[in-house]
Coordinates of C-alpha atoms in Angstrom, one line a residue:
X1 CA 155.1 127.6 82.6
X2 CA 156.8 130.4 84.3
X3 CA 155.0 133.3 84.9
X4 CA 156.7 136.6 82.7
X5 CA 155.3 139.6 82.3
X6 CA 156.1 142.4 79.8
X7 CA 154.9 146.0 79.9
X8 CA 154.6 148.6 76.8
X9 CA 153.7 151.9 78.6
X10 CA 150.4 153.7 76.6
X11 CA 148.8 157.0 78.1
X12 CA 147.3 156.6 81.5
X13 CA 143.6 155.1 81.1
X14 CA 142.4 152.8 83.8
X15 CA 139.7 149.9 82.9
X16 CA 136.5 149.6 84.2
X17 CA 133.5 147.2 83.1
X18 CA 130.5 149.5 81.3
X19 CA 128.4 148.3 78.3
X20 CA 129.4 150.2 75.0
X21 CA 126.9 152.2 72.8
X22 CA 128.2 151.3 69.4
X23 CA 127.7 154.8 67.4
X24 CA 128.9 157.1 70.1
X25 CA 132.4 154.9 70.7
X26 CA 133.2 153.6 66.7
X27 CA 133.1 154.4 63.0
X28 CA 131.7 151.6 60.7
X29 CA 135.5 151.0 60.3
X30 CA 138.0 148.5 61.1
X31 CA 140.9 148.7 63.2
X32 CA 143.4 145.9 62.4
X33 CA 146.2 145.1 64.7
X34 CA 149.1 143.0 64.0
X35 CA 151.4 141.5 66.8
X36 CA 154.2 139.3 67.0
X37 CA 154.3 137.0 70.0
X38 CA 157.7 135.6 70.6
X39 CA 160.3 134.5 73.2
X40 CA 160.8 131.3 75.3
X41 CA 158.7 129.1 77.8
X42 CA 160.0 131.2 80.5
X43 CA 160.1 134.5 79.0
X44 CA 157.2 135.8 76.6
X45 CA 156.4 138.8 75.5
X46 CA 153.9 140.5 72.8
X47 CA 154.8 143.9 70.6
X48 CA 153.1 145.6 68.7
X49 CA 154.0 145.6 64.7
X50 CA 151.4 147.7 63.2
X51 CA 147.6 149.1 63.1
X52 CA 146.2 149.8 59.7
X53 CA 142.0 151.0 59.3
X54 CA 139.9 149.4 56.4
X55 CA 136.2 150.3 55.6
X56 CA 133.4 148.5 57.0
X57 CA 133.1 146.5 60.2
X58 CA 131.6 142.9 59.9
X59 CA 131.8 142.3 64.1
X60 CA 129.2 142.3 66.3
X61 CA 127.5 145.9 67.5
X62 CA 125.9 144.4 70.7
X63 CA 127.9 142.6 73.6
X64 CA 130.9 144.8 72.9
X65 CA 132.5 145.1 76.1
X66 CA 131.5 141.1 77.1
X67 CA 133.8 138.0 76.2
X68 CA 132.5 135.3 74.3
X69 CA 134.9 133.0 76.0
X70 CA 138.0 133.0 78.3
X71 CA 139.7 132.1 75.8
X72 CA 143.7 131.8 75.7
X73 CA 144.3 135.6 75.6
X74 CA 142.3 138.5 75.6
X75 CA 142.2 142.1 73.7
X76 CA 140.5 144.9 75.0
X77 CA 139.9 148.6 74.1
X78 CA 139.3 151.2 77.0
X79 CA 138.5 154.9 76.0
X80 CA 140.9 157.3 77.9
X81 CA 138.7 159.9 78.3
X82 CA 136.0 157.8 80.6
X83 CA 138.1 154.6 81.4
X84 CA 135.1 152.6 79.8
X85 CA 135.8 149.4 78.3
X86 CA 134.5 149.8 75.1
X87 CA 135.2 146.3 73.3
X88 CA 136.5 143.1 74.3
X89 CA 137.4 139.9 72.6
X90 CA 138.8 136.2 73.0
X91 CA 141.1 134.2 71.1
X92 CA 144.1 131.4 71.1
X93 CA 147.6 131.4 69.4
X94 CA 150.1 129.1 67.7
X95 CA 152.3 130.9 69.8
X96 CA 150.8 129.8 72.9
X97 CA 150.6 125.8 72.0
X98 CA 154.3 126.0 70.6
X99 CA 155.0 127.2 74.1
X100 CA 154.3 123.4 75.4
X101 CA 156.9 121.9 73.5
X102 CA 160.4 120.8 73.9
X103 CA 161.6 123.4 71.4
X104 CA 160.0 126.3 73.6
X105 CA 162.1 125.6 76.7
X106 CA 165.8 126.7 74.3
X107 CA 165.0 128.3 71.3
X108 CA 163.4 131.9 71.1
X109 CA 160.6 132.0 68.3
X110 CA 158.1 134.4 66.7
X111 CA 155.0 134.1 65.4
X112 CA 152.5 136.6 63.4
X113 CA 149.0 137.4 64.8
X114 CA 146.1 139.9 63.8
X115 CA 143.3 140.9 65.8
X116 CA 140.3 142.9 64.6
X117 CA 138.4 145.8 65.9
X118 CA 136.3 148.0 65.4
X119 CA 137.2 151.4 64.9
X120 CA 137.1 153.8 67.8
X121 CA 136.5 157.5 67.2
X122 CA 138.4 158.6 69.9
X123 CA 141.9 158.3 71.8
X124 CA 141.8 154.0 72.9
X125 CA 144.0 152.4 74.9
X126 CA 144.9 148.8 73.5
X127 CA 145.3 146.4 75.8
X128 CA 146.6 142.8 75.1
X129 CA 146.8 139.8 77.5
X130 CA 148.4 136.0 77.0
X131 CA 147.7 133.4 79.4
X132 CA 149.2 129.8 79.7
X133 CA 147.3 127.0 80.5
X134 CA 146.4 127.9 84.8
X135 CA 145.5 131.0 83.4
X136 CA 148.6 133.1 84.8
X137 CA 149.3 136.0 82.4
X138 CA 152.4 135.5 80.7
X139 CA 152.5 138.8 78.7
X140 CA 150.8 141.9 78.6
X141 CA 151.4 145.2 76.8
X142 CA 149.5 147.8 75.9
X143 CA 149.7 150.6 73.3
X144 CA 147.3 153.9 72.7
X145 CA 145.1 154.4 69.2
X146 CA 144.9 157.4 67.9
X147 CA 142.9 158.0 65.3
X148 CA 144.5 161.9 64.1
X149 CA 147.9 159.3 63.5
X150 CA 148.9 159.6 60.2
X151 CA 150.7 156.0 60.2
X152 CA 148.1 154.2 60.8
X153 CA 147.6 152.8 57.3
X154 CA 144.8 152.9 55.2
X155 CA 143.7 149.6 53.5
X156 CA 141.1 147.9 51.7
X157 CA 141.2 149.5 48.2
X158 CA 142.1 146.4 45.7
X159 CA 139.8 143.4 47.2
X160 CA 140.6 139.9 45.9
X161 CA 137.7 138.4 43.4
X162 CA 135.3 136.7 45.5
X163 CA 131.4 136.0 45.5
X164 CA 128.9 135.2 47.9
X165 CA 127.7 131.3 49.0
X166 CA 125.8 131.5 51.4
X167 CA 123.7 135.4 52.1
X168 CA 122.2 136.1 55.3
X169 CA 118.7 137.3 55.7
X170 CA 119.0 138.0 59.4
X171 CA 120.6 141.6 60.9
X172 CA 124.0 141.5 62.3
X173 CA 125.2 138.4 60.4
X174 CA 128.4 136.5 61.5
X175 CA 130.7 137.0 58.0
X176 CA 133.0 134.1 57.4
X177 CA 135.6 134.3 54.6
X178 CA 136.7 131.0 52.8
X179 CA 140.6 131.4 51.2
X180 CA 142.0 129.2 48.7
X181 CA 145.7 127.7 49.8
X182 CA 147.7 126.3 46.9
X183 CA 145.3 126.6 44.5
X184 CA 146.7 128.3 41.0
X185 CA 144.4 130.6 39.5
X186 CA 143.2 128.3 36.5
X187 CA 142.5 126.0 39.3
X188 CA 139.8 128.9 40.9
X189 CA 136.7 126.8 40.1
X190 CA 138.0 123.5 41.8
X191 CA 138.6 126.3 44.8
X192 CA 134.7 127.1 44.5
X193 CA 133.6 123.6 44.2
X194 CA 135.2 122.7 47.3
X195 CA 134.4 126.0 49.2
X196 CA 130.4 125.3 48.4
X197 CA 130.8 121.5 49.6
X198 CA 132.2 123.3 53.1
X199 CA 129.3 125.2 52.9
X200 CA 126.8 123.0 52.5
X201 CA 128.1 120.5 55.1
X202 CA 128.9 122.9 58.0
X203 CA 124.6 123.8 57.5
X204 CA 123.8 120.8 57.9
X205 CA 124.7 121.0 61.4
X206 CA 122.3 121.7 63.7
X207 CA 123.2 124.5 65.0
X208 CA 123.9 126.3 61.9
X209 CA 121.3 124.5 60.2
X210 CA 118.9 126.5 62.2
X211 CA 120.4 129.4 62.1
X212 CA 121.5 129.8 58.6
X213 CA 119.9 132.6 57.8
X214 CA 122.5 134.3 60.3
X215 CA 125.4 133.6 58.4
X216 CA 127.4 134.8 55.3
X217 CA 130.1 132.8 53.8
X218 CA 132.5 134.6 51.0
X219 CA 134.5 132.6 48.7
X220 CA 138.0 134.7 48.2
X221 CA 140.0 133.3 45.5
X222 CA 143.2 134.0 46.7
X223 CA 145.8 132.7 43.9
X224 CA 149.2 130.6 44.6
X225 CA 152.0 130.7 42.3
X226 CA 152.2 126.6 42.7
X227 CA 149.4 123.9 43.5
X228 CA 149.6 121.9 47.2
X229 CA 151.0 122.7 50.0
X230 CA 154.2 122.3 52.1
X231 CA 154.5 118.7 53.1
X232 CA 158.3 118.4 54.7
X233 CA 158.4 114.5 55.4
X234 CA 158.0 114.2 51.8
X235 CA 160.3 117.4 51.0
X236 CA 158.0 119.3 49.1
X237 CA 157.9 123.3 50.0
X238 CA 155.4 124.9 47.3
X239 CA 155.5 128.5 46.5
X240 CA 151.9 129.0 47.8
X241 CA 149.4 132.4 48.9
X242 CA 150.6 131.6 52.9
X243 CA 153.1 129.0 53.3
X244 CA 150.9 126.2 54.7
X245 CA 152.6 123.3 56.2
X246 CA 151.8 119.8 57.5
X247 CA 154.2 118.9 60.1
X248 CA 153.4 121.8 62.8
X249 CA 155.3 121.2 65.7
X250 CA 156.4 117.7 64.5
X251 CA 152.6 116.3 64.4
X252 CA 152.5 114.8 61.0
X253 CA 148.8 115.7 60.1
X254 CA 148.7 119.7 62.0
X255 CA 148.8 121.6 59.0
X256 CA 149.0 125.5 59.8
X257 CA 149.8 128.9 58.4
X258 CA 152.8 130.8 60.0
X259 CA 152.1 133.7 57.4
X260 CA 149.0 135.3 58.8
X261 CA 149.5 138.6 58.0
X262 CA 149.6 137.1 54.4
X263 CA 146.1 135.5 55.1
X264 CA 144.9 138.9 56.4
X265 CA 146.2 140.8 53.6
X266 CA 144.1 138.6 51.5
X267 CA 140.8 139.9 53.0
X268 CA 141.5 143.5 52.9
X269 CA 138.1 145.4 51.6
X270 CA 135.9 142.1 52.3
X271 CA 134.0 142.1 55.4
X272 CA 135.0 139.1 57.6
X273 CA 135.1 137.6 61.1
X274 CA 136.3 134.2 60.4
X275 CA 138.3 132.3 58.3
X276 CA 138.0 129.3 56.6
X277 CA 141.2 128.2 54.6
X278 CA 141.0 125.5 52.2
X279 CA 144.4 123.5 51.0
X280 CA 144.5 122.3 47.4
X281 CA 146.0 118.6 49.2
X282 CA 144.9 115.0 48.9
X283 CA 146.6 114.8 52.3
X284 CA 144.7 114.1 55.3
X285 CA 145.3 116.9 58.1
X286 CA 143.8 120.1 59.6
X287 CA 143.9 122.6 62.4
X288 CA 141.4 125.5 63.8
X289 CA 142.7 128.0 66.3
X290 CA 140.1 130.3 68.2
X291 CA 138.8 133.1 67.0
X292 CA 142.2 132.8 64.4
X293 CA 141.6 130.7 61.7
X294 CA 141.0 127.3 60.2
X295 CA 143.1 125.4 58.0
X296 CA 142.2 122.0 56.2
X297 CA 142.9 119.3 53.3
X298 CA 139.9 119.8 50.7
X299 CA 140.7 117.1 48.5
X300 CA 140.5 113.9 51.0
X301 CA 137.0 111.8 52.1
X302 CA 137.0 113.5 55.5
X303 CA 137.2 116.5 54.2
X304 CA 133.6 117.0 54.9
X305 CA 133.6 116.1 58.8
X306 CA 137.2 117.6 59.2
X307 CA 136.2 120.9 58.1
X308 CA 132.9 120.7 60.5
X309 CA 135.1 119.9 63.5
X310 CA 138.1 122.6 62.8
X311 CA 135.3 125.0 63.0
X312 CA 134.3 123.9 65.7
X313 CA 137.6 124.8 67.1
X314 CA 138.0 128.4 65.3
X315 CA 134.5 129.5 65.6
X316 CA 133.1 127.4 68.8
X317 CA 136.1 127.4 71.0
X318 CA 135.2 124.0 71.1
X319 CA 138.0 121.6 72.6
X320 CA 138.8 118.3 71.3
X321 CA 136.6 115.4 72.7
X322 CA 139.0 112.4 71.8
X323 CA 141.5 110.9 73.9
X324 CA 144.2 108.1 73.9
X325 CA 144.0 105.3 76.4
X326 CA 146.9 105.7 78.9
X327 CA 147.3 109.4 78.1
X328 CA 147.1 111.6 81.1
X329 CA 147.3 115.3 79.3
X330 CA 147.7 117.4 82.8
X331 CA 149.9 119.6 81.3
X332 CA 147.5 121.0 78.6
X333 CA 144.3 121.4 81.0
X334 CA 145.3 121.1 84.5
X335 CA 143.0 118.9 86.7
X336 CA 142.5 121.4 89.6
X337 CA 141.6 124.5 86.7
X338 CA 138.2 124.3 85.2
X339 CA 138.7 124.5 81.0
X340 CA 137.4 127.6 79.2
X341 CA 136.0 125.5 76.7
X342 CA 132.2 124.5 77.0
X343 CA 132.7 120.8 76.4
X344 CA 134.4 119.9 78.8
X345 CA 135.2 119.7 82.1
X346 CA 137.4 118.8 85.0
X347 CA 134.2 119.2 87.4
X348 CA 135.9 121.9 89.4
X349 CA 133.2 123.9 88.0
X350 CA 130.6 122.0 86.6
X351 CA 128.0 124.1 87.2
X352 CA 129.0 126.5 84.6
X353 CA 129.4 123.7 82.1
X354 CA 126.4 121.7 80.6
X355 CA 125.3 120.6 84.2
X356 CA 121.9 122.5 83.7
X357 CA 121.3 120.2 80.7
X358 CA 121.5 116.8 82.1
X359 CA 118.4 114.4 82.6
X360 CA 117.4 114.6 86.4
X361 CA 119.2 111.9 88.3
X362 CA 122.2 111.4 85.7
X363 CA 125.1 110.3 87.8
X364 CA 128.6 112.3 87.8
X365 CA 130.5 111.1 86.6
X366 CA 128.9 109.0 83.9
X367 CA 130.0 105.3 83.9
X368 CA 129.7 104.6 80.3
X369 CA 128.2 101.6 80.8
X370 CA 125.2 103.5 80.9
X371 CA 125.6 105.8 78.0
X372 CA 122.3 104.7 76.3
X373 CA 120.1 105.5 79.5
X374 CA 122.1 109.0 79.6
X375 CA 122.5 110.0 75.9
X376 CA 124.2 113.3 77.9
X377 CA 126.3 112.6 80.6
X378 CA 129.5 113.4 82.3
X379 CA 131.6 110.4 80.7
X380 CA 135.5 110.2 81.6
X381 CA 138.3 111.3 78.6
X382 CA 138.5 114.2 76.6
X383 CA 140.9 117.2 75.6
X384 CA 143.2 114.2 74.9
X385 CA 143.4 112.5 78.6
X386 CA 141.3 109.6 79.1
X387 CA 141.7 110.7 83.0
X388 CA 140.8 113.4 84.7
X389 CA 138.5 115.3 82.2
X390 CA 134.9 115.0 81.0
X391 CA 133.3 115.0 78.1
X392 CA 129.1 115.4 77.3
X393 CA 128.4 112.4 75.0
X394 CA 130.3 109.2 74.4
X395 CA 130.6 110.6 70.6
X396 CA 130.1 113.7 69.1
X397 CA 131.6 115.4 66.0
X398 CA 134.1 116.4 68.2
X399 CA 135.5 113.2 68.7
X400 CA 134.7 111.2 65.9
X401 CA 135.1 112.3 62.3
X402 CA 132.1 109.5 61.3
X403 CA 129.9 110.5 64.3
X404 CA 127.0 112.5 62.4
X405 CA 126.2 115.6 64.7
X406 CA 127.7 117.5 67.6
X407 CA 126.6 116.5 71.1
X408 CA 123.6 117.8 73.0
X409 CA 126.0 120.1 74.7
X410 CA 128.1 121.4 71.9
X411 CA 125.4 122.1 70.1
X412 CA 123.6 124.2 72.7
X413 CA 127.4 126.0 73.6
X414 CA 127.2 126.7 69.2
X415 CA 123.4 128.0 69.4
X416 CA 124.6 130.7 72.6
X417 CA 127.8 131.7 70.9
X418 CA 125.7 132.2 67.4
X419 CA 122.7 134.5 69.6
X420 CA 126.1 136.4 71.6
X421 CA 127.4 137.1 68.4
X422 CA 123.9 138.4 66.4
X423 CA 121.7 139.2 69.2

């Protein structure tokens, strides 16, 4: 991609790296910011389309000025009086993937995101970064908050019925909310049914298994005026809570949201990091986005593993472990740029990968040959190229929707992000 870069001028407040003390910079508030992300290939950009305040604030109160990940774009808030980075987060985009494809290079697009924050008490700059896939910024804006606006809108008064699943005993929980997609509201219980299944698979994963008393999973039932969801090879467009679709990008089984301020609206007055959606659909399909959302089929047999692995992707920032023989993927995950994600690698820098994990002696690469001897190894394929990038295990649930647990590795990249995130 070509590099483009896109200014929105805020008051002058320079960044600087210093840990945040969570009382003296925030209310127990959120800030929610909605963007749109649109253009071309050649020529993105990112504006700013509101910032609204609810109550509460379900993030973490530690590591605030720290990234969890790389990630495909970043979101940072700098207090103008001291310059100090106050808060810092990770995520990916629709946007950003759609910016791969043929469509990209001729046709100008938008697409909805929301980012939460917590709330500062003070003047904040806002500062908002996209990368493509060498990590070259491709947009950046930024935009001052100030909390004496008056338009900064006040939300959170009429929450959507929901109830508990899963309660945390541990401080500083992670809170993930569970919406219902294309489910009608006499069809709420089959919603809760399937919302406690997703529950009780995802902790039966180690990591989550051992740390389940760190998490809280809220079932929202958010209603649809019509069951299913959008399925355009067969023609069928539902009238449904956020426009799900199969079909993303022309991959048959990608099954996405382009709505998500709807799916934010949803939440308002329920706390929430992350977001589990579940589609009232026999048909077999999925998608997680970092740090955005997750989106899958509830009604088909690998609905179990699917939603495991899709949070993998949302929560995780796992990347996607299977590949197709032939396929040489250079244009998603260059060969001469390490990956952000933790499981896998190019072995440009290996070191910061799962290297400190591997039995003593364990070649690099792996031939897999000798996957039983090396259980964990550095085995060729993965992030959909079966050259030029590594993966830990030769299965894992990241690969394999019958393969029973995540990898050494993946699990152990889970168990850090969980302790980042509570600790």
């Amino acid at each position: 991609m070509n590099r483009f870069l896109t200014f929105i001028a805020g008051a002058a407040c320079l960044a600087s790296a210093s840990a945040a003390d969570f009382s003296a910079h925030f209310a127990d508030s959120t800030l929610r910011i909605d963007y749109i992300f649109g253009g071309t290939a050649g020529n993105a950009t990112a504006l700013l389309d509101g910032q609204s305040r609810q109550p509460g604030w379900a993030g973490r109160r530690h590591n605030m000025s720290s990234l969890p990940y790389h990630g495909n774009g970043h979101l940072t808030l700098i207090d103008c009086a001291t310059s100090d980075t106050i808060y810092r987060t990770s995520f990916s985009s629709l946007f950003q993937e759609w910016l791969a494809t043929d469509e990209a290079r001729t046709t100008p697009r938008s697409f909805e995101n929301v980012f939460l924050a917590p709330l500062p008490k003070a003047p904040t700059r806002v500062e908002l970064t996209l990368f493509d896939f060498r990590r070259d910024t491709i947009a950046h804006m930024s935009h001052i908050y100030n909390p004496a606006d008056e338009l900064t809108a006040r939300r959170g008064g009429h929450p959507l019925p929901h109830r508990y699943l899963h309660r945390a005993t541990a401080p500083n929980p992670i809170d993930i909310a569970i919406l219902a997609e294309g489910y009608r509201p006499e069809e709420m219980d089959s919603f809760i049914s399937h919302a406690t299944v997703a529950v009780n698979e995802m902790l039966s994963y180690e990591p989550y298994k051992r740390y389940a008393d760190r998490f809280n999973f809220i079932a929202v039932e958010s209603p649809s005026n019509e069951s299913g969801v959008s399925i355009p090879l067969q023609g069928r467009w539902p009238d449904t809570a956020f426009g799900a679709h199969f079909s993303t990008f022309h991959s048959d089984r990608y099954l996405t949201t382009p709505r998500v301020k709807l799916v934010h609206d949803a939440l308002e007055g329920i706390p929430y990091e992350h977001i589990i959606i579940l589609a009232n659909t026999p048909q077999y399909g999925g998608g997680g986005i970092y740090n955005s959302y997750l989106l899958t089929s509830a009604l088909t047999p690998q609905f179990k593993p699917v939603v495991v692995h899709e949070f993998g992707h949302s929560f995780g920032g796992l990347a996607d472990e299977y590949f197709y023989t032939g396929d040489v993927m250079e244009d998603s995950y260059p060969f001469d740029i390490e990956p952000w994600e933790p499981n896998i690698t190019t072995l440009v820098d290996f070191g910061s990968k799962w290297k400190p994990l591997l039995k003593k002696g364990t070649p690099v690469p792996t031939p897999i040959e000798k996957k039983k001897k090396y259980p964990l190894g550095v085995y060729e394929g993965g992030g959909y190229s079966w050259k030029g990038i590594y993966r830990p295990a030769d299965e894992c649930r990241m690969r394999n929707n019958e393969y029973p647990t995540f990898c050494p590795a993946c699990e152990d990249a889970l168990e850090r992000l969980i302790r980042f995130y509570t600790e």
